[in-house]
Short mmCIF file of C-alpha atoms in Angstrom, two decimals:
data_model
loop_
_atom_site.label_atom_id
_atom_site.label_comp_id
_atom_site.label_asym_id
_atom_site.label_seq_id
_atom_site.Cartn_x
_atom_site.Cartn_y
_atom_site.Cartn_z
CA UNK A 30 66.24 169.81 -131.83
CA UNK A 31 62.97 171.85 -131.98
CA UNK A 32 63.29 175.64 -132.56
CA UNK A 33 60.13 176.67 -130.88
CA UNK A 34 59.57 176.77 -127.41
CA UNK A 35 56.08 175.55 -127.55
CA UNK A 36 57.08 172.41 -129.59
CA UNK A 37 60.44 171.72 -127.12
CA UNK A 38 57.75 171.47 -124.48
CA UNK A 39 55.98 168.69 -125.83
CA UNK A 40 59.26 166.89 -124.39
CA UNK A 41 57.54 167.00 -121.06
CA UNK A 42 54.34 165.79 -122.16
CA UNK A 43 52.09 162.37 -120.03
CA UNK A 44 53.59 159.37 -122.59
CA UNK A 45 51.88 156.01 -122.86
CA UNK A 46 53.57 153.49 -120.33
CA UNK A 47 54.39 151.34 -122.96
CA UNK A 48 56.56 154.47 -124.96
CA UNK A 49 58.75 154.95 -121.83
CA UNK A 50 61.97 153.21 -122.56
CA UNK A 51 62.17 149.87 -121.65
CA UNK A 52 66.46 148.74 -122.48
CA UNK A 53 69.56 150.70 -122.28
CA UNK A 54 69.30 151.12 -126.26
CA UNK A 55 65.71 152.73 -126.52
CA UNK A 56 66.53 154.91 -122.79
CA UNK A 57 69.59 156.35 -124.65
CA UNK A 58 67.80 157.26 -128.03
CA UNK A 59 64.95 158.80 -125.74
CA UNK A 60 67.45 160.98 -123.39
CA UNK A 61 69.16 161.88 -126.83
CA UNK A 62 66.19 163.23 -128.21
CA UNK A 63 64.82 164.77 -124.38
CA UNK A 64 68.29 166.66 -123.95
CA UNK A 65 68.01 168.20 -127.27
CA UNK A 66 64.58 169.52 -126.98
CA UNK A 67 65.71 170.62 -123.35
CA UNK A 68 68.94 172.40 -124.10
CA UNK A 69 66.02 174.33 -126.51
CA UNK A 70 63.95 174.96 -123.22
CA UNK A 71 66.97 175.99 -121.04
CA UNK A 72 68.06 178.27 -123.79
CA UNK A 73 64.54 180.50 -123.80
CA UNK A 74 64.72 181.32 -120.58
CA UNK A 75 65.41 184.87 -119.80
CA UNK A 76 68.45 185.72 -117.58
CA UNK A 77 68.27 186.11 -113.83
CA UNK A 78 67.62 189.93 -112.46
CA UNK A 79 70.45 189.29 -109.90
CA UNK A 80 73.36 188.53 -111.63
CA UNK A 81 76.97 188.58 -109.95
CA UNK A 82 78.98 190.94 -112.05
CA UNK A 83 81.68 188.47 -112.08
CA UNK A 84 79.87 185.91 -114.72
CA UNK A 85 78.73 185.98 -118.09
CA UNK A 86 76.22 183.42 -118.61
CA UNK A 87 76.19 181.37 -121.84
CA UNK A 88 74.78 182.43 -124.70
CA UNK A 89 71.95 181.00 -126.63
CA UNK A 90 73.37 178.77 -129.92
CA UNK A 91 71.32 181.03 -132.22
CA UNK A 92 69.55 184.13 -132.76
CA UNK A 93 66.88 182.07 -133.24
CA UNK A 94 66.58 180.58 -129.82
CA UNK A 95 67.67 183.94 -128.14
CA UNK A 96 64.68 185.29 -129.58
CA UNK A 97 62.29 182.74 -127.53
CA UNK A 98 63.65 184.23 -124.47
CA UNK A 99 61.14 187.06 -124.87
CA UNK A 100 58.07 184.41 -125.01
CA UNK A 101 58.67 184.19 -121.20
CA UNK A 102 56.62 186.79 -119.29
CA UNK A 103 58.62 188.18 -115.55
CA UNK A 104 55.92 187.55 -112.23
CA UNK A 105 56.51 189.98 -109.92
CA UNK A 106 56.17 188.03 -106.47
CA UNK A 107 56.50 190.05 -103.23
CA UNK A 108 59.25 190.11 -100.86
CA UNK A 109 57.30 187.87 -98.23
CA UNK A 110 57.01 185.08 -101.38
CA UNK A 111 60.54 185.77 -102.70
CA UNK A 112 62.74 186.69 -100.03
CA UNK A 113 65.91 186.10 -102.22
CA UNK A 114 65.12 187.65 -105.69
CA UNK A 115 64.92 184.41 -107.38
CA UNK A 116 63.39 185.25 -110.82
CA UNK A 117 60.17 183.50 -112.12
CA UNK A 118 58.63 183.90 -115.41
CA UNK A 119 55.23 183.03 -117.13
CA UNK A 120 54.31 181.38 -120.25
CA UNK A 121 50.66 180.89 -121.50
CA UNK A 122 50.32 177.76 -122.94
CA UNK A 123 48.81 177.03 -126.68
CA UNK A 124 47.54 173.24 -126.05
CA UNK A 125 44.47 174.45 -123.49
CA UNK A 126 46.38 173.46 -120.60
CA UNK A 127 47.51 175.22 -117.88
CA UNK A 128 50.43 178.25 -118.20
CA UNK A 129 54.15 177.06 -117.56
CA UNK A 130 56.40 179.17 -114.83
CA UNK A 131 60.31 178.81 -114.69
CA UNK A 132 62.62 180.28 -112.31
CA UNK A 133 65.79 180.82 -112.10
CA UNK A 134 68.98 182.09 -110.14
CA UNK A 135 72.93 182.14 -109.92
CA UNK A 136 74.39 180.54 -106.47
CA UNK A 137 78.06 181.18 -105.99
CA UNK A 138 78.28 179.31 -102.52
CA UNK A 139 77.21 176.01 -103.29
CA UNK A 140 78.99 173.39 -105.51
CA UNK A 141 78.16 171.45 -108.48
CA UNK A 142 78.66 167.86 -106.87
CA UNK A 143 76.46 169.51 -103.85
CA UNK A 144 73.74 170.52 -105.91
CA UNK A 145 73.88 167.65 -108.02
CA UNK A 146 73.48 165.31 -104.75
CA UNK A 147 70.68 167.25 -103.66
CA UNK A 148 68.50 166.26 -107.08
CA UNK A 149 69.57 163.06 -106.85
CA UNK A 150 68.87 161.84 -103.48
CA UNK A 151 65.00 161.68 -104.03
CA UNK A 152 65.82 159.27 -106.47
CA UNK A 153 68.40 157.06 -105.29
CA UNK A 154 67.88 153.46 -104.48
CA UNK A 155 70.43 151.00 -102.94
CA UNK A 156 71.48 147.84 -104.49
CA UNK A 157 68.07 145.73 -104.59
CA UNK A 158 66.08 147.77 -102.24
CA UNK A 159 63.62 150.23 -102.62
CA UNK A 160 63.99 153.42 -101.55
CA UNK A 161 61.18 155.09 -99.31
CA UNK A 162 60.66 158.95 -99.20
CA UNK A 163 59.38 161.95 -100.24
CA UNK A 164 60.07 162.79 -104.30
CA UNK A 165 60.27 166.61 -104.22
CA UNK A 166 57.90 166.85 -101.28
CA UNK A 167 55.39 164.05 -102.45
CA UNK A 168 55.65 160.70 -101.02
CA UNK A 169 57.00 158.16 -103.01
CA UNK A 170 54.98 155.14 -103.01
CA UNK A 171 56.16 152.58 -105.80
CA UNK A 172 59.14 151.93 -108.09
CA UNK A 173 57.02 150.16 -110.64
CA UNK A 174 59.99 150.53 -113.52
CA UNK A 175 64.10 151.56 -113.29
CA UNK A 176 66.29 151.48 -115.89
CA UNK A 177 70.31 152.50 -116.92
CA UNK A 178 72.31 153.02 -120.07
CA UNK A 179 75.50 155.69 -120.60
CA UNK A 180 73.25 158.52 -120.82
CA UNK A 181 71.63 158.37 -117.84
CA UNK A 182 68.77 156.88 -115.73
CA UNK A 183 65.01 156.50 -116.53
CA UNK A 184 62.19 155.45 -113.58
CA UNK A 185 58.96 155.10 -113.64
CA UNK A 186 57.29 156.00 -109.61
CA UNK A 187 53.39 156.25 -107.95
CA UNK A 188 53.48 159.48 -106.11
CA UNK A 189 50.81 160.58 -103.89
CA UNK A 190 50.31 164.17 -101.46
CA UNK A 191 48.02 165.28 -98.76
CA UNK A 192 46.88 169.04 -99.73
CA UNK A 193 45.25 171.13 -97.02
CA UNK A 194 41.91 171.75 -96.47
CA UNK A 195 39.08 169.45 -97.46
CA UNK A 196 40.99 168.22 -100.77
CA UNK A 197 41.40 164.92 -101.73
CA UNK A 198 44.73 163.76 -101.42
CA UNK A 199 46.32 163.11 -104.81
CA UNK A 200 48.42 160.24 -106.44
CA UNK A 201 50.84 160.63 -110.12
CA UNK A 202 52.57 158.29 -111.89
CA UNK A 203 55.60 159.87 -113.73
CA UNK A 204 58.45 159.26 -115.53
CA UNK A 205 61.43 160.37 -114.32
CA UNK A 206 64.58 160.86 -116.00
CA UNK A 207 68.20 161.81 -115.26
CA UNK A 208 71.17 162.62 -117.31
CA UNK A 209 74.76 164.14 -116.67
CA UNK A 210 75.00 164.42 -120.64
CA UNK A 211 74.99 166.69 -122.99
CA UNK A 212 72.94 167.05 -125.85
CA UNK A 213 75.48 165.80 -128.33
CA UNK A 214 77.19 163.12 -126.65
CA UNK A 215 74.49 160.35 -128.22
CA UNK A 216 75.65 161.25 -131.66
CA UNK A 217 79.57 161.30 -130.39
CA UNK A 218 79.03 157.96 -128.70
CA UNK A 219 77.40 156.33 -131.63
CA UNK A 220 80.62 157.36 -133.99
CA UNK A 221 82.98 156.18 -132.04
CA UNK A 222 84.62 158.97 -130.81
CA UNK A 223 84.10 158.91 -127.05
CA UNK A 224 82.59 161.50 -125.01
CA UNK A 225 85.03 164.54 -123.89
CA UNK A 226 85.26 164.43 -119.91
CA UNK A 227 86.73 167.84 -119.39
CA UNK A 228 83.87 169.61 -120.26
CA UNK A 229 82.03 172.11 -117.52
CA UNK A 230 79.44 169.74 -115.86
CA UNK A 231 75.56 169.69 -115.87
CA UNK A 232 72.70 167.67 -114.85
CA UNK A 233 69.47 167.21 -115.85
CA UNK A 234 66.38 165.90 -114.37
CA UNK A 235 63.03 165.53 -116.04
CA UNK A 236 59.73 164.20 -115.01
CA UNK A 237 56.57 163.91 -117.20
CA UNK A 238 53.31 161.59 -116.75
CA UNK A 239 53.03 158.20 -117.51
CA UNK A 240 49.39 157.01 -119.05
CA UNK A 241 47.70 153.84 -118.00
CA UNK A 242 50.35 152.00 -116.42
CA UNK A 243 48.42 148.50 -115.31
CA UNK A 244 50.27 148.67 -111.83
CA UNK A 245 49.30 151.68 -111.45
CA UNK A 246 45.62 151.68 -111.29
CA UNK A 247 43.29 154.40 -109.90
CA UNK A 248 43.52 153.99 -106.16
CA UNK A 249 40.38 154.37 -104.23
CA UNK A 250 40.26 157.94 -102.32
CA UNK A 251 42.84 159.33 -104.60
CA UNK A 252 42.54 161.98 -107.69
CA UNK A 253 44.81 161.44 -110.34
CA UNK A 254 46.96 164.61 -111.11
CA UNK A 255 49.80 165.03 -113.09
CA UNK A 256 52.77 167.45 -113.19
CA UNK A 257 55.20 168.33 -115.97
CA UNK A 258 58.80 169.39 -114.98
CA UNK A 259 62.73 169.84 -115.88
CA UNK A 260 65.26 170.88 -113.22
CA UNK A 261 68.73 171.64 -114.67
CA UNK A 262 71.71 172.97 -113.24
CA UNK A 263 75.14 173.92 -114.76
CA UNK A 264 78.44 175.19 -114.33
CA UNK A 265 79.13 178.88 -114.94
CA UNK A 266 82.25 179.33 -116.63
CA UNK A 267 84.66 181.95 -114.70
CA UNK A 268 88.02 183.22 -115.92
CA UNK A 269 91.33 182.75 -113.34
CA UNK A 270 91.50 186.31 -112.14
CA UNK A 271 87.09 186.54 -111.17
CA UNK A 272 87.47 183.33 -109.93
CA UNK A 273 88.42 184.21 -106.15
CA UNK A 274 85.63 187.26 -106.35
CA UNK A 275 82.97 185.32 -107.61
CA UNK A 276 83.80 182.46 -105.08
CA UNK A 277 83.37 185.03 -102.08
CA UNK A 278 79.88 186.11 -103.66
CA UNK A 279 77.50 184.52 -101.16
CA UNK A 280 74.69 183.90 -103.24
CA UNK A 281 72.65 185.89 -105.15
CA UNK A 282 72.91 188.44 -102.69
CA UNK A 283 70.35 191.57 -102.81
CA UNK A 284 72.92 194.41 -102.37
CA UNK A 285 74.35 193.01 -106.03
CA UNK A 286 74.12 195.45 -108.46
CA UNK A 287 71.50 194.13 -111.19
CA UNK A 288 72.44 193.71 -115.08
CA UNK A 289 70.38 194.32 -117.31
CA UNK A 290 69.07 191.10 -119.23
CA UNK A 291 69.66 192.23 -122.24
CA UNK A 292 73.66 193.41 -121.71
CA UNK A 293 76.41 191.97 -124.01
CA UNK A 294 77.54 188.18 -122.67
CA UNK A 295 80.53 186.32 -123.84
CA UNK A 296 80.60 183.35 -125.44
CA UNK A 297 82.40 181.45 -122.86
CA UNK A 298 80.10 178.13 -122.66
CA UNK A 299 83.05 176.22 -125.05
CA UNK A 300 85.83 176.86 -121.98
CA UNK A 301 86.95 173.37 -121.26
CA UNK A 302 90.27 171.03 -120.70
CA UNK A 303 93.07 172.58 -117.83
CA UNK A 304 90.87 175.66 -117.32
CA UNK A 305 87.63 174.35 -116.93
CA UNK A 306 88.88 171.35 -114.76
CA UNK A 307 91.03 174.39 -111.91
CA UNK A 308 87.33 176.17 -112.25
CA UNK A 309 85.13 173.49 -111.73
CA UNK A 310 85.42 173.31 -108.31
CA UNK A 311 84.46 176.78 -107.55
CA UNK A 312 82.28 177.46 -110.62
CA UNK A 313 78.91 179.23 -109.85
CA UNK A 314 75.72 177.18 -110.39
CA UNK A 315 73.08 178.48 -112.97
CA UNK A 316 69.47 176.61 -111.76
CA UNK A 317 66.95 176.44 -113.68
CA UNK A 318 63.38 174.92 -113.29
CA UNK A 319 60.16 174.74 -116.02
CA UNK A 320 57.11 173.26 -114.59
CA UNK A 321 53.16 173.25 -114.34
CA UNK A 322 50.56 171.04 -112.77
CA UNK A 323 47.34 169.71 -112.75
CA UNK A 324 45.80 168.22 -109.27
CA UNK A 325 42.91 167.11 -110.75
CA UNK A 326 39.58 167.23 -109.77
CA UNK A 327 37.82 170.13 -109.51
CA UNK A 328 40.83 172.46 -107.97
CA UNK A 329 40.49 175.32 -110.70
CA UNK A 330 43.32 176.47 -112.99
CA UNK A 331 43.36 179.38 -111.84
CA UNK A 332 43.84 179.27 -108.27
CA UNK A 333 46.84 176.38 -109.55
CA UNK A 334 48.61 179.25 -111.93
CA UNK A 335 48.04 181.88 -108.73
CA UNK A 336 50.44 179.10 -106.23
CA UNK A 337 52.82 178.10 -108.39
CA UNK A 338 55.16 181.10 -107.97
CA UNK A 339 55.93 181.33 -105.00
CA UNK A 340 56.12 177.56 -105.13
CA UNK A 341 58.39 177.72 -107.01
#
């Protein structure tokens, strides 16, 4: 697992089409590796403004990783572009390319299995047929590769979006994968031990470009762009008597008092068995995304870096 933030983010970067995983075997040696340098990702990223006073959020595995949380710059965005004080952060890049932006928030009135059905469905296919669709807001063109193993779920789509104005639309190939896992359960498969199923639940999804794929030649009227990403959303571990106030919090309301980021927090992220199963249910939902894009072209970086915020 890398232990800089920079290096965890190479995780995300475009991969030949012949290095994305191509049997159960490789696709769960690949996730293994992905989840690891994710958790690392997840981990930098600072804690929400708006926090319900009700929860204390995990806690990073080390001082080490705690310390990359202050790598991540706040953007202040105004009320017009963030109408619900989600909170979005900057990070300049050190490989030339463009800056990365994560956001993140606390939702108290939505469940896990809800959430979790909401990343999925751009990606779901029925038995044998293809599904058709927008993928995050871009349409969804091809299926060129799918795979499954115990991990999780690995696809390879064409992508393409109109922009506005005079633009060209755009198409991407990425690879996109998807994981209910966490970062040890490779390792605890592999031995023999079996992988615990009381644990608080998560879900990952991923998507990084996929380099000279032959079905997926340059299409004629279309610039290539790319995008780098990682959604992930988690339970928040409550104790019995919050349980009933944080389920009445509507959702990261703006009357809530802020915390400060850098108060105390418990190390509660090892609750599990009869208490975590009764809390599941009405746990809180930490969501996190890390992302940047290139459309190609000749769209400069800088007007890319100035919409991704509110995007976002």
């Amino acid at each position: 697992m890398a232990t800089d933030v920079h290096e965890a983010l190479k995780t995300l970067s475009p991969i030949e089409h012949t290095e994305f995983p191509s049997d159960p075997s490789a696709l769960d040696a690949h996730l293994a590796t992905s989840l690891a340098d994710i958790h690392t990702l997840i981990s930098s990223i600072p804690p929400p403004a708006i926090l319900p006073k009700s929860l204390d959020l995990p806690e990073p595995p080390n001082t080490e990783i705690a310390a990359l949380q202050k790598e991540w710059k706040p953007v202040k965005l105004s009320n017009k572009e963030n109408q619900i004080g989600i909170s979005v952060f900057k990070l300049s890049a050190k490989d030339g390319k463009g800056a990365w932006f994560a956001r993140r928030s606390i939702h108290t009135n939505i469940s896990f299995e809800r959430f979790k059905a909401g990343l999925q469905y751009d990606f779901k296919e029925n038995e044998g047929e293809e599904k058709s669709g927008p993928v995050r807001g871009i349409g969804r063109d091809l299926l060129v590769r799918h795979e499954s193993s115990e991990l999780g779920r690995g696809e390879i789509l064409q992508l393409s979006a109109q922009f506005p104005g005079p633009s060209a639309p755009r198409d991407f190939v990425e690879g996109c994968l998807s994981s209910s896992a966490h970062p040890e359960d490779h390792s605890t498969k592999k031995s023999g031990k079996g992988i615990a199923k009381d644990r608080l639940r998560q879900f990952t999804l991923i998507s990084k470009p996929v380099l000279n794929h032959p079905e997926c030649d340059q299409r004629s009227g279309y610039v290539r762009g790319t995008y780098e990403s990682v959604e992930f959303i988690r339970e928040i571990p409550v104790t019995p008597k919050s349980l009933a106030r944080c389920h009445s919090t509507p959702n990261v309301p703006a009357v809530e008092t802020p915390t400060s980021p850098t108060r105390p927090r418990g190390k509660t992220v090892g609750q599990s068995g009869e208490n975590a199963a009764e809390a599941g249910e009405n746990c809180p939902v930490d969501w996190i995304m890390i992302t940047r894009s290139d459309p190609g072209g000749s769209v400069p970086r800088w007007m890319v870096e100035r919409g991704t915020p509110g995007g976002i």
